[in-house]
Amino acid sequence: MDAEQNAILAEINSRGIRGCSGHSTLAGLIFEDFLVSDKEAGARADRVLALHPGPSIGGDPEPPLAPLTAEAAAEGAIGGGQIDAIIKTLARIPSSVPDADVRAGEKILVELARHAGPRQIARAGRRLLDELDPDGKEPRNDDPKDTRPELRFVKHRDGTLGLKARLDLETYARLKSDLDPMAKPHKAIDGIRDSRTQDERYGDAFTDYVRLKTTSRNLPGQAGEATHILITMSYDDLIRDIGEAHLDLVGPISATDARILACDARVRPGVLGTAGEPLDIGRSKRTVSLAQKYALTLRDGGCAFPGCDMPVPRCTAHHIVFWRHHGETKIDNLVLLCTRHHRLIHRSEWKVQIAQDGLPEFTPPTYLDPTSTPRRNTMHLRT
């Protein structure tokens, strides 16, 4: 991959990889569009992310992880293997190390890379890490059975949300045994394997796991009903389809994320005037009834996206014509989608419609298929 392609990929990443391509990661885009192995796609993505400025978080773009390496690469003085060895070392340096020391260490590795191979650079990198972090990793807990469970909800600086957890052995084993079968890669479609990383597969599995658990009648709260969510948007943003929404207990979210949530929750819309006064607090409505879910199960058999074999319990009902466009909750305006493809439909140029025979079909973006030929899922047996 040449420097020009790297620059294009870096620009796509800076503008938001999901919005520009529908992929969840840069590695996924490279894997599917450049037809390389998943290992090579990951390595190329790491290079792009490390050698180019990152997305802005409300100011100047984030500086690259390896600016001196980027300069040497632009000169043509070092190759991919050497770059990878330097990047791996820099990524392991603790955040507590002063930036000046990091840059000094990078300079040493770059100068070595001008006349040495990846193995020599890796050995030098290990020595550098020993000098920068002489204490090494924290010792392990001698008795992990005594671990007290902890769970913390976090908001990152870039606006993303997350969880940090410490689990006892029994809880860890139970959770992992539940998620392992759900996190298996999707079956290959037309010879193209699932491009998600292991972390992404487990993330999607955890999303499905939470959805299944929160609709269980054995849990306290809404007892089998979809999650209740309060979403607030200004009237202008609602009408013009721009701006952001406010999610109760979370904060600002994009309008796109609000629409994704609305597909699988009991949504209570709050519309505000230009001065912030509440104009309307709508009644919460179940998006899909149990009878409709049965009908969708019979028709779609699982995720309806072409080539996907995800079963019904791991799918949600998506409104083909969005609620904001007055889409109705009826069978010919609904389609079952798994978490991965639900996001793809909302964040890319893929289109879905119900054909004349009553079955869903999907039209790919023109950059994937200039003929815009509709596709169907033939993985599920329909009766």
mmCIF file of C-alpha atoms in Angstrom:
data_model
loop_
_atom_site.group_PDB
_atom_site.id
_atom_site.type_symbol
_atom_site.label_atom_id
_atom_site.label_comp_id
_atom_site.label_asym_id
_atom_site.label_seq_id
_atom_site.Cartn_x
_atom_site.Cartn_y
_atom_site.Cartn_z
ATOM 1 C CA MET A 1 0.000 0.000 0.000
ATOM 2 C CA ASP A 2 1.618 3.266 -1.096
ATOM 3 C CA ALA A 3 1.765 6.612 0.686
ATOM 4 C CA GLU A 4 -1.112 8.044 -1.357
ATOM 5 C CA GLN A 5 -3.436 5.215 -0.338
ATOM 6 C CA ASN A 6 -2.363 5.630 3.278
ATOM 7 C CA ALA A 7 -3.218 9.324 3.127
ATOM 8 C CA ILE A 8 -6.671 8.550 1.691
ATOM 9 C CA LEU A 9 -7.344 5.983 4.405
ATOM 10 C CA ALA A 10 -6.168 8.416 7.073
ATOM 11 C CA GLU A 11 -8.574 11.045 5.718
ATOM 12 C CA ILE A 12 -11.462 8.559 5.801
ATOM 13 C CA ASN A 13 -10.569 7.688 9.385
ATOM 14 C CA SER A 14 -10.390 11.356 10.406
ATOM 15 C CA ARG A 15 -13.891 11.974 9.050
ATOM 16 C CA GLY A 16 -15.337 8.958 10.831
ATOM 17 C CA ILE A 17 -14.888 5.459 9.484
ATOM 18 C CA ARG A 18 -18.497 4.400 10.167
ATOM 19 C CA GLY A 19 -20.059 7.393 8.458
ATOM 20 C CA CYS A 20 -17.822 7.244 5.394
ATOM 21 C CA SER A 21 -17.864 3.503 4.729
ATOM 22 C CA GLY A 22 -20.216 1.730 7.104
ATOM 23 C CA HIS A 23 -17.320 -0.326 8.498
ATOM 24 C CA SER A 24 -16.704 -0.360 12.232
ATOM 25 C CA THR A 25 -12.914 -0.211 11.892
ATOM 26 C CA LEU A 26 -10.269 0.829 9.404
ATOM 27 C CA ALA A 27 -8.976 -2.752 9.393
ATOM 28 C CA GLY A 28 -12.409 -3.968 8.314
ATOM 29 C CA LEU A 29 -12.467 -1.535 5.395
ATOM 30 C CA ILE A 30 -8.982 -2.597 4.231
ATOM 31 C CA PHE A 31 -9.835 -6.303 4.612
ATOM 32 C CA GLU A 32 -12.961 -6.128 2.452
ATOM 33 C CA ASP A 33 -11.981 -3.450 -0.086
ATOM 34 C CA PHE A 34 -8.323 -4.388 -0.685
ATOM 35 C CA LEU A 35 -8.858 -8.180 -0.560
ATOM 36 C CA VAL A 36 -5.987 -8.899 1.828
ATOM 37 C CA SER A 37 -5.785 -11.282 4.791
ATOM 38 C CA ASP A 38 -7.223 -10.146 8.104
ATOM 39 C CA LYS A 39 -3.707 -10.155 9.594
ATOM 40 C CA GLU A 40 -2.350 -7.905 6.847
ATOM 41 C CA ALA A 41 -5.412 -5.656 7.091
ATOM 42 C CA GLY A 42 -4.780 -5.205 10.809
ATOM 43 C CA ALA A 43 -1.105 -4.401 10.257
ATOM 44 C CA ARG A 44 -1.871 -1.873 7.510
ATOM 45 C CA ALA A 45 -4.523 -0.215 9.636
ATOM 46 C CA ASP A 46 -2.073 0.052 12.543
ATOM 47 C CA ARG A 47 0.434 1.785 10.257
ATOM 48 C CA VAL A 48 -2.111 4.293 8.992
ATOM 49 C CA LEU A 49 -3.329 5.098 12.499
ATOM 50 C CA ALA A 50 0.189 5.424 13.891
ATOM 51 C CA LEU A 51 1.703 7.501 11.080
ATOM 52 C CA HIS A 52 -1.097 10.026 10.507
ATOM 53 C CA PRO A 53 -2.940 12.528 12.728
ATOM 54 C CA GLY A 54 -6.082 11.133 14.330
ATOM 55 C CA PRO A 55 -9.642 12.508 14.435
ATOM 56 C CA SER A 56 -10.097 15.824 16.228
ATOM 57 C CA ILE A 57 -11.827 15.793 19.618
ATOM 58 C CA GLY A 58 -12.897 19.421 19.447
ATOM 59 C CA GLY A 59 -9.700 21.176 18.427
ATOM 60 C CA ASP A 60 -6.536 20.355 16.542
ATOM 61 C CA PRO A 61 -6.196 16.791 15.206
ATOM 62 C CA GLU A 62 -4.594 14.285 17.547
ATOM 63 C CA PRO A 63 -0.852 13.928 16.773
ATOM 64 C CA PRO A 64 0.290 10.607 15.300
ATOM 65 C CA LEU A 65 1.695 7.950 17.602
ATOM 66 C CA ALA A 66 4.958 7.812 15.645
ATOM 67 C CA PRO A 67 5.738 11.165 13.951
ATOM 68 C CA LEU A 68 9.467 10.466 13.462
ATOM 69 C CA THR A 69 8.669 7.070 11.976
ATOM 70 C CA ALA A 70 6.204 8.775 9.629
ATOM 71 C CA GLU A 71 8.933 11.127 8.393
ATOM 72 C CA ALA A 72 11.341 8.247 7.715
ATOM 73 C CA ALA A 73 8.601 6.287 5.937
ATOM 74 C CA ALA A 74 7.793 9.299 3.744
ATOM 75 C CA GLU A 75 11.469 9.462 2.752
ATOM 76 C CA GLY A 76 11.345 5.796 1.760
ATOM 77 C CA ALA A 77 14.092 5.043 4.277
ATOM 78 C CA ILE A 78 12.216 2.279 6.130
ATOM 79 C CA GLY A 79 9.733 -0.403 5.085
ATOM 80 C CA GLY A 80 6.579 -1.999 6.434
ATOM 81 C CA GLY A 81 8.221 -4.610 8.673
ATOM 82 C CA GLN A 82 10.460 -2.028 10.311
ATOM 83 C CA ILE A 83 7.537 0.354 10.789
ATOM 84 C CA ASP A 84 5.489 -2.404 12.431
ATOM 85 C CA ALA A 85 8.301 -3.226 14.874
ATOM 86 C CA ILE A 86 8.632 0.420 15.916
ATOM 87 C CA ILE A 87 4.870 0.884 16.288
ATOM 88 C CA LYS A 88 4.520 -2.208 18.494
ATOM 89 C CA THR A 89 7.197 -0.881 20.826
ATOM 90 C CA LEU A 90 5.748 2.629 21.045
ATOM 91 C CA ALA A 91 2.251 1.282 21.716
ATOM 92 C CA ARG A 92 3.534 -0.580 24.783
ATOM 93 C CA ILE A 93 5.156 2.449 26.413
ATOM 94 C CA PRO A 94 3.150 3.427 29.542
ATOM 95 C CA SER A 95 1.206 6.688 29.310
ATOM 96 C CA SER A 96 3.049 7.929 32.414
ATOM 97 C CA VAL A 97 6.332 8.207 30.456
ATOM 98 C CA PRO A 98 7.014 11.853 29.431
ATOM 99 C CA ASP A 99 6.492 12.590 25.744
ATOM 100 C CA ALA A 100 10.064 13.844 25.391
ATOM 101 C CA ASP A 101 11.376 10.437 26.506
ATOM 102 C CA VAL A 102 9.032 8.670 24.092
ATOM 103 C CA ARG A 103 10.255 10.787 21.176
ATOM 104 C CA ALA A 104 13.885 10.184 22.166
ATOM 105 C CA GLY A 105 13.245 6.442 22.210
ATOM 106 C CA GLU A 106 11.478 6.596 18.852
ATOM 107 C CA LYS A 107 14.434 8.469 17.362
ATOM 108 C CA ILE A 108 16.785 5.674 18.457
ATOM 109 C CA LEU A 109 14.581 3.029 16.849
ATOM 110 C CA VAL A 110 14.158 5.000 13.617
ATOM 111 C CA GLU A 111 17.901 5.485 13.224
ATOM 112 C CA LEU A 112 18.431 1.769 13.844
ATOM 113 C CA ALA A 113 15.714 0.908 11.299
ATOM 114 C CA ARG A 114 17.629 2.693 8.533
ATOM 115 C CA HIS A 115 20.145 -0.168 8.492
ATOM 116 C CA ALA A 116 18.553 -2.984 10.538
ATOM 117 C CA GLY A 117 15.695 -5.443 10.160
ATOM 118 C CA PRO A 118 12.505 -5.974 12.182
ATOM 119 C CA ARG A 119 14.045 -8.547 14.560
ATOM 120 C CA GLN A 120 16.864 -6.237 15.579
ATOM 121 C CA ILE A 121 14.384 -3.403 16.055
ATOM 122 C CA ALA A 122 12.165 -5.622 18.217
ATOM 123 C CA ARG A 123 15.125 -6.558 20.440
ATOM 124 C CA ALA A 124 16.105 -2.906 20.762
ATOM 125 C CA GLY A 125 12.476 -2.089 21.522
ATOM 126 C CA ARG A 126 12.414 -4.552 24.424
ATOM 127 C CA ARG A 127 15.539 -2.966 25.891
ATOM 128 C CA LEU A 128 13.972 0.473 25.445
ATOM 129 C CA LEU A 129 10.827 -0.630 27.293
ATOM 130 C CA ASP A 130 12.935 -1.967 30.162
ATOM 131 C CA GLU A 131 14.614 1.433 30.490
ATOM 132 C CA LEU A 132 11.420 3.483 30.226
ATOM 133 C CA ASP A 133 9.392 1.209 32.524
ATOM 134 C CA PRO A 134 11.872 -0.462 34.904
ATOM 135 C CA ASP A 135 9.099 -1.659 37.255
ATOM 136 C CA GLY A 136 7.488 -3.690 34.485
ATOM 137 C CA LYS A 137 3.987 -5.044 34.770
ATOM 138 C CA GLU A 138 2.182 -5.051 38.113
ATOM 139 C CA PRO A 139 2.373 -8.407 39.902
ATOM 140 C CA ARG A 140 -0.624 -10.692 39.600
ATOM 141 C CA ASN A 141 -3.043 -11.192 42.462
ATOM 142 C CA ASP A 142 -1.782 -14.236 44.366
ATOM 143 C CA ASP A 143 -5.331 -15.390 45.045
ATOM 144 C CA PRO A 144 -7.691 -14.330 42.247
ATOM 145 C CA LYS A 145 -10.556 -16.079 44.073
ATOM 146 C CA ASP A 146 -10.513 -13.166 46.544
ATOM 147 C CA THR A 147 -11.174 -10.599 43.798
ATOM 148 C CA ARG A 148 -14.075 -8.332 44.727
ATOM 149 C CA PRO A 149 -16.304 -7.725 41.685
ATOM 150 C CA GLU A 150 -16.303 -4.160 40.411
ATOM 151 C CA LEU A 151 -18.109 -2.506 37.502
ATOM 152 C CA ARG A 152 -17.721 1.088 36.366
ATOM 153 C CA PHE A 153 -19.497 2.962 33.569
ATOM 154 C CA VAL A 154 -17.123 5.373 31.812
ATOM 155 C CA LYS A 155 -17.334 8.181 29.270
ATOM 156 C CA HIS A 156 -14.216 8.607 27.128
ATOM 157 C CA ARG A 157 -12.868 11.933 25.930
ATOM 158 C CA ASP A 158 -13.898 11.180 22.354
ATOM 159 C CA GLY A 159 -17.537 10.763 23.405
ATOM 160 C CA THR A 160 -17.623 6.966 23.317
ATOM 161 C CA LEU A 161 -18.930 4.977 26.264
ATOM 162 C CA GLY A 162 -17.538 1.930 27.964
ATOM 163 C CA LEU A 163 -17.389 -0.429 30.908
ATOM 164 C CA LYS A 164 -14.519 -1.358 33.184
ATOM 165 C CA ALA A 165 -14.978 -4.516 35.193
ATOM 166 C CA ARG A 166 -13.126 -6.750 37.626
ATOM 167 C CA LEU A 167 -14.776 -10.156 37.999
ATOM 168 C CA ASP A 168 -14.417 -13.143 40.272
ATOM 169 C CA LEU A 169 -13.522 -16.440 38.633
ATOM 170 C CA GLU A 170 -17.048 -17.874 38.682
ATOM 171 C CA THR A 171 -18.667 -14.797 37.120
ATOM 172 C CA TYR A 172 -15.899 -14.553 34.525
ATOM 173 C CA ALA A 173 -16.324 -18.205 33.559
ATOM 174 C CA ARG A 174 -20.127 -17.930 33.336
ATOM 175 C CA LEU A 175 -20.003 -14.769 31.224
ATOM 176 C CA LYS A 176 -17.313 -16.074 28.903
ATOM 177 C CA SER A 177 -19.109 -19.384 28.375
ATOM 178 C CA ASP A 178 -22.259 -17.446 27.429
ATOM 179 C CA LEU A 179 -20.456 -15.089 25.051
ATOM 180 C CA ASP A 180 -18.061 -17.539 23.368
ATOM 181 C CA PRO A 181 -20.635 -19.171 21.055
ATOM 182 C CA MET A 182 -22.193 -15.778 20.289
ATOM 183 C CA ALA A 183 -18.814 -14.286 19.341
ATOM 184 C CA LYS A 184 -17.913 -16.813 16.654
ATOM 185 C CA PRO A 185 -17.138 -15.259 13.234
ATOM 186 C CA HIS A 186 -19.995 -15.027 10.766
ATOM 187 C CA LYS A 187 -19.854 -17.548 7.941
ATOM 188 C CA ALA A 188 -18.008 -16.447 4.828
ATOM 189 C CA ILE A 189 -20.084 -14.581 2.243
ATOM 190 C CA ASP A 190 -18.932 -14.995 -1.375
ATOM 191 C CA GLY A 191 -15.528 -16.078 -0.074
ATOM 192 C CA ILE A 192 -15.123 -12.985 2.138
ATOM 193 C CA ARG A 193 -14.616 -13.785 5.802
ATOM 194 C CA ASP A 194 -15.968 -11.879 8.780
ATOM 195 C CA SER A 195 -13.725 -8.794 8.987
ATOM 196 C CA ARG A 196 -14.469 -7.995 12.633
ATOM 197 C CA THR A 197 -11.655 -8.293 15.142
ATOM 198 C CA GLN A 198 -12.053 -10.617 18.115
ATOM 199 C CA ASP A 199 -12.774 -7.619 20.355
ATOM 200 C CA GLU A 200 -15.473 -6.413 17.949
ATOM 201 C CA ARG A 201 -17.081 -9.855 17.799
ATOM 202 C CA TYR A 202 -17.227 -10.011 21.585
ATOM 203 C CA GLY A 203 -18.574 -6.456 21.647
ATOM 204 C CA ASP A 204 -21.424 -7.407 19.321
ATOM 205 C CA ALA A 205 -22.006 -10.591 21.327
ATOM 206 C CA PHE A 206 -22.202 -8.604 24.561
ATOM 207 C CA THR A 207 -24.683 -6.211 22.936
ATOM 208 C CA ASP A 208 -26.903 -9.143 21.951
ATOM 209 C CA TYR A 209 -26.433 -10.712 25.388
ATOM 210 C CA VAL A 210 -27.623 -7.561 27.157
ATOM 211 C CA ARG A 211 -30.608 -7.266 24.826
ATOM 212 C CA LEU A 212 -31.632 -10.868 25.480
ATOM 213 C CA LYS A 213 -31.198 -10.514 29.236
ATOM 214 C CA THR A 214 -33.104 -7.228 29.502
ATOM 215 C CA THR A 215 -36.142 -8.724 27.763
ATOM 216 C CA SER A 216 -36.247 -11.702 30.135
ATOM 217 C CA ARG A 217 -39.302 -11.901 32.364
ATOM 218 C CA ASN A 218 -37.126 -13.256 35.160
ATOM 219 C CA LEU A 219 -35.272 -9.963 35.603
ATOM 220 C CA PRO A 220 -36.500 -6.952 37.628
ATOM 221 C CA GLY A 221 -37.506 -3.782 35.843
ATOM 222 C CA GLN A 222 -39.568 -3.852 32.678
ATOM 223 C CA ALA A 223 -40.276 -7.611 32.860
ATOM 224 C CA GLY A 224 -39.973 -8.756 29.300
ATOM 225 C CA GLU A 225 -40.593 -5.422 27.612
ATOM 226 C CA ALA A 226 -37.998 -3.703 25.486
ATOM 227 C CA THR A 227 -35.891 -1.123 27.310
ATOM 228 C CA HIS A 228 -37.540 2.238 28.041
ATOM 229 C CA ILE A 229 -35.489 5.155 26.699
ATOM 230 C CA LEU A 230 -36.030 8.921 26.822
ATOM 231 C CA ILE A 231 -34.564 10.689 23.781
ATOM 232 C CA THR A 232 -34.700 14.495 23.540
ATOM 233 C CA MET A 233 -34.149 16.509 20.341
ATOM 234 C CA SER A 234 -34.855 20.091 19.355
ATOM 235 C CA TYR A 235 -37.788 20.605 17.019
ATOM 236 C CA ASP A 236 -35.501 22.074 14.312
ATOM 237 C CA ASP A 237 -33.150 19.082 14.449
ATOM 238 C CA LEU A 238 -36.098 16.704 14.339
ATOM 239 C CA ILE A 239 -37.557 18.350 11.232
ATOM 240 C CA ARG A 240 -34.269 18.996 9.421
ATOM 241 C CA ASP A 241 -32.749 15.613 10.311
ATOM 242 C CA ILE A 242 -29.521 17.137 11.633
ATOM 243 C CA GLY A 243 -27.756 17.789 14.920
ATOM 244 C CA GLU A 244 -27.718 15.563 17.949
ATOM 245 C CA ALA A 245 -30.087 14.078 20.490
ATOM 246 C CA HIS A 246 -29.843 13.757 24.262
ATOM 247 C CA LEU A 247 -30.117 10.269 25.743
ATOM 248 C CA ASP A 248 -31.307 10.086 29.332
ATOM 249 C CA LEU A 249 -28.530 9.025 31.766
ATOM 250 C CA VAL A 250 -25.907 9.196 28.998
ATOM 251 C CA GLY A 251 -25.834 12.653 27.406
ATOM 252 C CA PRO A 252 -25.461 13.846 23.799
ATOM 253 C CA ILE A 253 -25.624 11.226 21.060
ATOM 254 C CA SER A 254 -25.754 11.521 17.284
ATOM 255 C CA ALA A 255 -29.075 11.541 15.470
ATOM 256 C CA THR A 256 -28.023 8.298 13.755
ATOM 257 C CA ASP A 257 -27.438 6.538 17.079
ATOM 258 C CA ALA A 258 -30.813 7.810 18.284
ATOM 259 C CA ARG A 259 -32.493 6.188 15.281
ATOM 260 C CA ILE A 260 -30.705 2.883 15.920
ATOM 261 C CA LEU A 261 -31.896 2.892 19.530
ATOM 262 C CA ALA A 262 -35.424 3.715 18.423
ATOM 263 C CA CYS A 263 -35.618 0.486 16.433
ATOM 264 C CA ASP A 264 -35.369 -1.719 19.509
ATOM 265 C CA ALA A 265 -36.692 0.181 22.509
ATOM 266 C CA ARG A 266 -39.794 1.714 23.977
ATOM 267 C CA VAL A 267 -38.964 5.258 22.971
ATOM 268 C CA ARG A 268 -40.440 8.253 24.744
ATOM 269 C CA PRO A 269 -39.688 11.221 22.458
ATOM 270 C CA GLY A 270 -39.238 14.666 23.989
ATOM 271 C CA VAL A 271 -39.397 17.540 21.478
ATOM 272 C CA LEU A 272 -38.062 20.963 22.506
ATOM 273 C CA GLY A 273 -38.708 24.423 21.065
ATOM 274 C CA THR A 274 -36.026 26.905 20.056
ATOM 275 C CA ALA A 275 -35.838 28.199 23.641
ATOM 276 C CA GLY A 276 -35.560 24.691 25.049
ATOM 277 C CA GLU A 277 -39.162 24.523 26.258
ATOM 278 C CA PRO A 278 -40.820 21.110 25.997
ATOM 279 C CA LEU A 279 -43.295 21.064 23.114
ATOM 280 C CA ASP A 280 -44.335 17.443 23.404
ATOM 281 C CA ILE A 281 -43.511 14.413 25.508
ATOM 282 C CA GLY A 282 -44.872 11.489 23.522
ATOM 283 C CA ARG A 283 -46.158 8.247 24.956
ATOM 284 C CA SER A 284 -43.808 5.308 24.818
ATOM 285 C CA LYS A 285 -44.765 2.741 22.211
ATOM 286 C CA ARG A 286 -43.565 -0.777 21.661
ATOM 287 C CA THR A 287 -41.990 -0.818 18.251
ATOM 288 C CA VAL A 288 -42.870 -4.429 17.484
ATOM 289 C CA SER A 289 -45.564 -6.599 19.051
ATOM 290 C CA LEU A 290 -45.027 -10.238 19.937
ATOM 291 C CA ALA A 291 -47.333 -11.296 17.093
ATOM 292 C CA GLN A 292 -45.351 -9.175 14.633
ATOM 293 C CA LYS A 293 -42.094 -10.697 15.889
ATOM 294 C CA TYR A 294 -43.517 -14.170 15.183
ATOM 295 C CA ALA A 295 -44.537 -13.074 11.688
ATOM 296 C CA LEU A 296 -41.053 -11.669 11.025
ATOM 297 C CA THR A 297 -39.551 -14.915 12.303
ATOM 298 C CA LEU A 298 -41.597 -16.914 9.797
ATOM 299 C CA ARG A 299 -40.776 -14.562 6.926
ATOM 300 C CA ASP A 300 -37.092 -13.713 7.518
ATOM 301 C CA GLY A 301 -35.902 -16.702 9.571
ATOM 302 C CA GLY A 302 -33.097 -14.618 11.095
ATOM 303 C CA CYS A 303 -31.014 -11.664 9.949
ATOM 304 C CA ALA A 304 -32.272 -10.836 6.459
ATOM 305 C CA PHE A 305 -29.013 -9.256 5.264
ATOM 306 C CA PRO A 306 -27.520 -11.199 2.323
ATOM 307 C CA GLY A 307 -25.287 -14.050 3.475
ATOM 308 C CA CYS A 308 -25.848 -13.584 7.228
ATOM 309 C CA ASP A 309 -26.763 -16.687 9.253
ATOM 310 C CA MET A 310 -27.515 -14.929 12.560
ATOM 311 C CA PRO A 311 -30.599 -16.512 14.201
ATOM 312 C CA VAL A 312 -33.767 -14.705 15.277
ATOM 313 C CA PRO A 313 -32.918 -14.309 19.008
ATOM 314 C CA ARG A 314 -29.867 -12.231 18.031
ATOM 315 C CA CYS A 315 -31.846 -9.900 15.765
ATOM 316 C CA THR A 316 -33.944 -6.769 16.187
ATOM 317 C CA ALA A 317 -36.755 -5.382 14.056
ATOM 318 C CA HIS A 318 -35.626 -2.460 11.897
ATOM 319 C CA HIS A 319 -38.060 0.104 10.475
ATOM 320 C CA ILE A 320 -37.374 0.348 6.735
ATOM 321 C CA VAL A 321 -39.031 3.771 6.619
ATOM 322 C CA PHE A 322 -37.744 5.430 9.786
ATOM 323 C CA TRP A 323 -40.032 6.655 12.548
ATOM 324 C CA ARG A 324 -38.976 10.231 11.850
ATOM 325 C CA HIS A 325 -40.364 9.775 8.335
ATOM 326 C CA HIS A 326 -43.654 8.487 9.775
ATOM 327 C CA GLY A 327 -42.763 4.873 9.117
ATOM 328 C CA GLU A 328 -45.390 2.505 10.461
ATOM 329 C CA THR A 329 -44.898 -0.523 12.660
ATOM 330 C CA LYS A 330 -46.269 -3.098 10.256
ATOM 331 C CA ILE A 331 -44.780 -6.180 8.668
ATOM 332 C CA ASP A 332 -44.148 -4.653 5.239
ATOM 333 C CA ASN A 333 -42.102 -1.892 6.900
ATOM 334 C CA LEU A 334 -40.042 -4.163 9.170
ATOM 335 C CA VAL A 335 -37.052 -6.428 8.667
ATOM 336 C CA LEU A 336 -34.967 -8.525 11.067
ATOM 337 C CA LEU A 337 -31.302 -7.513 11.330
ATOM 338 C CA CYS A 338 -28.447 -8.613 13.565
ATOM 339 C CA THR A 339 -26.471 -6.012 15.501
ATOM 340 C CA ARG A 340 -23.697 -5.815 12.914
ATOM 341 C CA HIS A 341 -25.959 -5.335 9.901
ATOM 342 C CA HIS A 342 -28.381 -3.087 11.775
ATOM 343 C CA ARG A 343 -25.515 -0.637 12.273
ATOM 344 C CA LEU A 344 -24.445 -1.056 8.652
ATOM 345 C CA ILE A 345 -27.895 -0.116 7.314
ATOM 346 C CA HIS A 346 -28.051 3.003 9.477
ATOM 347 C CA ARG A 347 -24.487 4.122 8.793
ATOM 348 C CA SER A 348 -23.866 3.294 5.156
ATOM 349 C CA GLU A 349 -25.448 3.563 1.719
ATOM 350 C CA TRP A 350 -26.979 0.081 1.747
ATOM 351 C CA LYS A 351 -30.730 0.242 1.074
ATOM 352 C CA VAL A 352 -33.434 -2.227 2.097
ATOM 353 C CA GLN A 353 -36.910 -2.631 0.700
ATOM 354 C CA ILE A 354 -39.703 -5.196 0.602
ATOM 355 C CA ALA A 355 -40.084 -6.665 -2.889
ATOM 356 C CA GLN A 356 -43.387 -7.365 -4.617
ATOM 357 C CA ASP A 357 -43.351 -10.961 -3.380
ATOM 358 C CA GLY A 358 -43.223 -9.701 0.218
ATOM 359 C CA LEU A 359 -39.591 -10.617 0.960
ATOM 360 C CA PRO A 360 -36.822 -8.173 1.944
ATOM 361 C CA GLU A 361 -34.037 -7.351 -0.486
ATOM 362 C CA PHE A 362 -30.957 -5.171 -0.135
ATOM 363 C CA THR A 363 -29.321 -2.846 -2.663
ATOM 364 C CA PRO A 364 -25.559 -2.321 -2.196
ATOM 365 C CA PRO A 365 -23.792 1.047 -2.575
ATOM 366 C CA THR A 366 -22.696 1.864 -6.121
ATOM 367 C CA TYR A 367 -19.021 1.659 -5.153
ATOM 368 C CA LEU A 368 -19.599 -2.044 -4.410
ATOM 369 C CA ASP A 369 -21.992 -2.753 -7.292
ATOM 370 C CA PRO A 370 -22.370 -0.118 -10.047
ATOM 371 C CA THR A 371 -25.443 -1.983 -11.342
ATOM 372 C CA SER A 372 -27.242 -1.637 -7.968
ATOM 373 C CA THR A 373 -28.635 -5.155 -8.285
ATOM 374 C CA PRO A 374 -30.799 -6.086 -5.255
ATOM 375 C CA ARG A 375 -29.603 -9.027 -3.166
ATOM 376 C CA ARG A 376 -31.404 -11.451 -0.868
ATOM 377 C CA ASN A 377 -30.462 -13.740 1.981
ATOM 378 C CA THR A 378 -30.739 -17.421 1.074
ATOM 379 C CA MET A 379 -29.202 -18.714 4.312
ATOM 380 C CA HIS A 380 -32.511 -19.213 6.160
ATOM 381 C CA LEU A 381 -35.125 -21.747 5.131
ATOM 382 C CA ARG A 382 -38.593 -20.248 4.756
ATOM 383 C CA THR A 383 -41.806 -22.236 4.741
#
